[in-house]
C-alpha atoms as one frame of an Amber mdcrd trajectory, in Angstrom:
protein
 -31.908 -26.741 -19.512 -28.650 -24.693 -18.302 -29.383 -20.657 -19.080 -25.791
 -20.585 -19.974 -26.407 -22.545 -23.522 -28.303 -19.627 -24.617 -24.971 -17.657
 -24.472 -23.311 -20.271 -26.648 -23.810 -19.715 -30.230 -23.218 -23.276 -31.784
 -25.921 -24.033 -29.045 -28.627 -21.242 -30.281 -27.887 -22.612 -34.014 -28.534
 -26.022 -33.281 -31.796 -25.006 -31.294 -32.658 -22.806 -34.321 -31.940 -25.934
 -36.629 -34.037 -28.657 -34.922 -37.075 -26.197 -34.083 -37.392 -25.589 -37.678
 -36.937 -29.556 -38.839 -39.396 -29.450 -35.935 -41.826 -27.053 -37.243 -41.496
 -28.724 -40.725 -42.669 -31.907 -39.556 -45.564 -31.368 -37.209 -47.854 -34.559
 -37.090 -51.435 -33.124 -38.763 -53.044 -35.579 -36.587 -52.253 -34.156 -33.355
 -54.620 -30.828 -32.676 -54.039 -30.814 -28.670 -51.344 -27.874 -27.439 -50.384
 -29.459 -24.620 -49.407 -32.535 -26.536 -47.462 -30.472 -29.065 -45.515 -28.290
 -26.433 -44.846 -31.345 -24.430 -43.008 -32.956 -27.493 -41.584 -29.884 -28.385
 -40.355 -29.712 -24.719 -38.745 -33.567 -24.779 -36.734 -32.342 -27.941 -35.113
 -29.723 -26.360 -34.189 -31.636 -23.272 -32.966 -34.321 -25.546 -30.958 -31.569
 -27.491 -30.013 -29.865 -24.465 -28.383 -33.010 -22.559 -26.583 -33.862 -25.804
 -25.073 -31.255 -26.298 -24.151 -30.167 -22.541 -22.486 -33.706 -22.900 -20.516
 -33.057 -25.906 -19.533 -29.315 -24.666 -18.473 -30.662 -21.159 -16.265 -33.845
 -23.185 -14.741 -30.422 -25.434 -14.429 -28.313 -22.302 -12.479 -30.704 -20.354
 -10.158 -31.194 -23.092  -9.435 -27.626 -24.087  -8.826 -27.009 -20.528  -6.135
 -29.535 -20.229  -4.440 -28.576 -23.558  -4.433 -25.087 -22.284  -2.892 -25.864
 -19.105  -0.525 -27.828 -20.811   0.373 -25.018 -23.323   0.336 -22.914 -20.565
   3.264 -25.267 -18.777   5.002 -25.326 -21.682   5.101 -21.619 -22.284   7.001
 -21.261 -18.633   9.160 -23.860 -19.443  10.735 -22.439 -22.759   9.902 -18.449
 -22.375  10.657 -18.270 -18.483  13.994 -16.711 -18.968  12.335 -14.189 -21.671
  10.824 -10.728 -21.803   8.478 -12.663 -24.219   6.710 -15.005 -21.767   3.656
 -11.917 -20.513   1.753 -11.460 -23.935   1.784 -15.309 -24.802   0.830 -16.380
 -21.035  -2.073 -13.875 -20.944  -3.648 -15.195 -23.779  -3.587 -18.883 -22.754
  -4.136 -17.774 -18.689  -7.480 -15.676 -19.898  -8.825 -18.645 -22.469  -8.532
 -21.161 -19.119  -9.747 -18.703 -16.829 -13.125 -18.358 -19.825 -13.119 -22.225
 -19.286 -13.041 -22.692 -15.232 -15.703 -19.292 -15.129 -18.061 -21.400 -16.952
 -17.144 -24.706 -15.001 -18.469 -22.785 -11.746 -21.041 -21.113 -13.512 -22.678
 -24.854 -13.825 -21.550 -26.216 -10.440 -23.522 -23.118  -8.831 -26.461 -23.832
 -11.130 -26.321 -27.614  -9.691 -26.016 -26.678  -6.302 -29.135 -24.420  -6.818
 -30.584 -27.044  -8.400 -29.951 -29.655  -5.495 -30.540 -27.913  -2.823 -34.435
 -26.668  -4.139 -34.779 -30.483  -4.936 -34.361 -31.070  -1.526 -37.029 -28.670
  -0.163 -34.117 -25.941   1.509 -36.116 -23.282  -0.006 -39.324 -24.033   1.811
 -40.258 -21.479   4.880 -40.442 -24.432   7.448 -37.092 -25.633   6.361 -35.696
 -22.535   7.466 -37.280 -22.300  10.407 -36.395 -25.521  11.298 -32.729 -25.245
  10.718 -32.338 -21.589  12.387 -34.022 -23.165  15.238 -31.683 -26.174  15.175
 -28.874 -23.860  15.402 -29.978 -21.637  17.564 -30.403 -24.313  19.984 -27.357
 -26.355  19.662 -25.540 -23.064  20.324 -27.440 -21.943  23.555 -26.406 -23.946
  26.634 -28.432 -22.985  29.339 -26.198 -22.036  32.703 -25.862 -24.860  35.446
 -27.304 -25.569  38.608 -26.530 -28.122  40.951 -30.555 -28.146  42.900 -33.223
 -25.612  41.881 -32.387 -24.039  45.049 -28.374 -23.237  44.252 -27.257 -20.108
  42.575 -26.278 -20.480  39.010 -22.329 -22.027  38.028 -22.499 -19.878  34.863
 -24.412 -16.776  33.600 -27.996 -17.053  34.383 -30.643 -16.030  31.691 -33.392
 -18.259  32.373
């Protein structure tokens, strides 16, 4: 689930709703925990991916009505004192809109790149290696018995 929902308050209210329809209609026959929180767990995800759907859909729209509003606005006012107030309104509400467009896109490139193991110690140590050794060229010699054709370190 993205962290960011959480600051979203039709998000929190819908979360608020279906945990209490959920609450209200608990199956009596099921007794195990686990099975409980691992329902109550496939909800949210299911509530969760909805609703990122829906808000992403909204998102994208807003920001193109804004940046046509925003075109507009230069167009008519940009001959007129009048054009600062009205463009800083509009320039802040897309500016909200693209700060929480890279807000996800770093939370999926977190995401992606643990899913791929980059976190893991060897990982790291394999890579640095990697580069370490594609940068090092060791110096030149023509026989063992030549002097070096570059600087020597080995």
């Amino acid at each position: 689930m993205n962290p960011n929902f959480l600051q979203n308050k039709r998000f929190v209210d819908a979360l608020s709703r279906m945990l209490e329809e959920y609450a209200s209609s608990l199956p009596l026959d099921i007794t195990e925990p686990h099975l409980l929180w691992e329902r109550l767990k496939h909800k949210i995800k299911q509530l969760a991916r909805s609703f990122g759907r829906r808000h992403a859909s909204w998102r994208t729209q807003q920001l193109r009505r804004l940046q046509s509003k925003r075109n507009r606005i230069l167009r008519i006012f940009k001959q007129n004192g009048a054009l600062n107030p009205l463009l800083e309104v509009v320039e802040r509400q897309i500016g909200s809109l693209q700060s929480e467009i890279v807000r996800n896109n770093i939370l999926r490139a977190g995401k992606h790149w643990r899913e791929h193991g980059e976190t893991s110690a060897g990982y790291l140590k394999r890579t640095i290696a990697t580069r370490a050794t594609s940068r090092y060229i060791p110096s030149l010699k023509d026989t063992p018995e030549s002097e070096c054709t570059s600087d020597c370190l080995g």
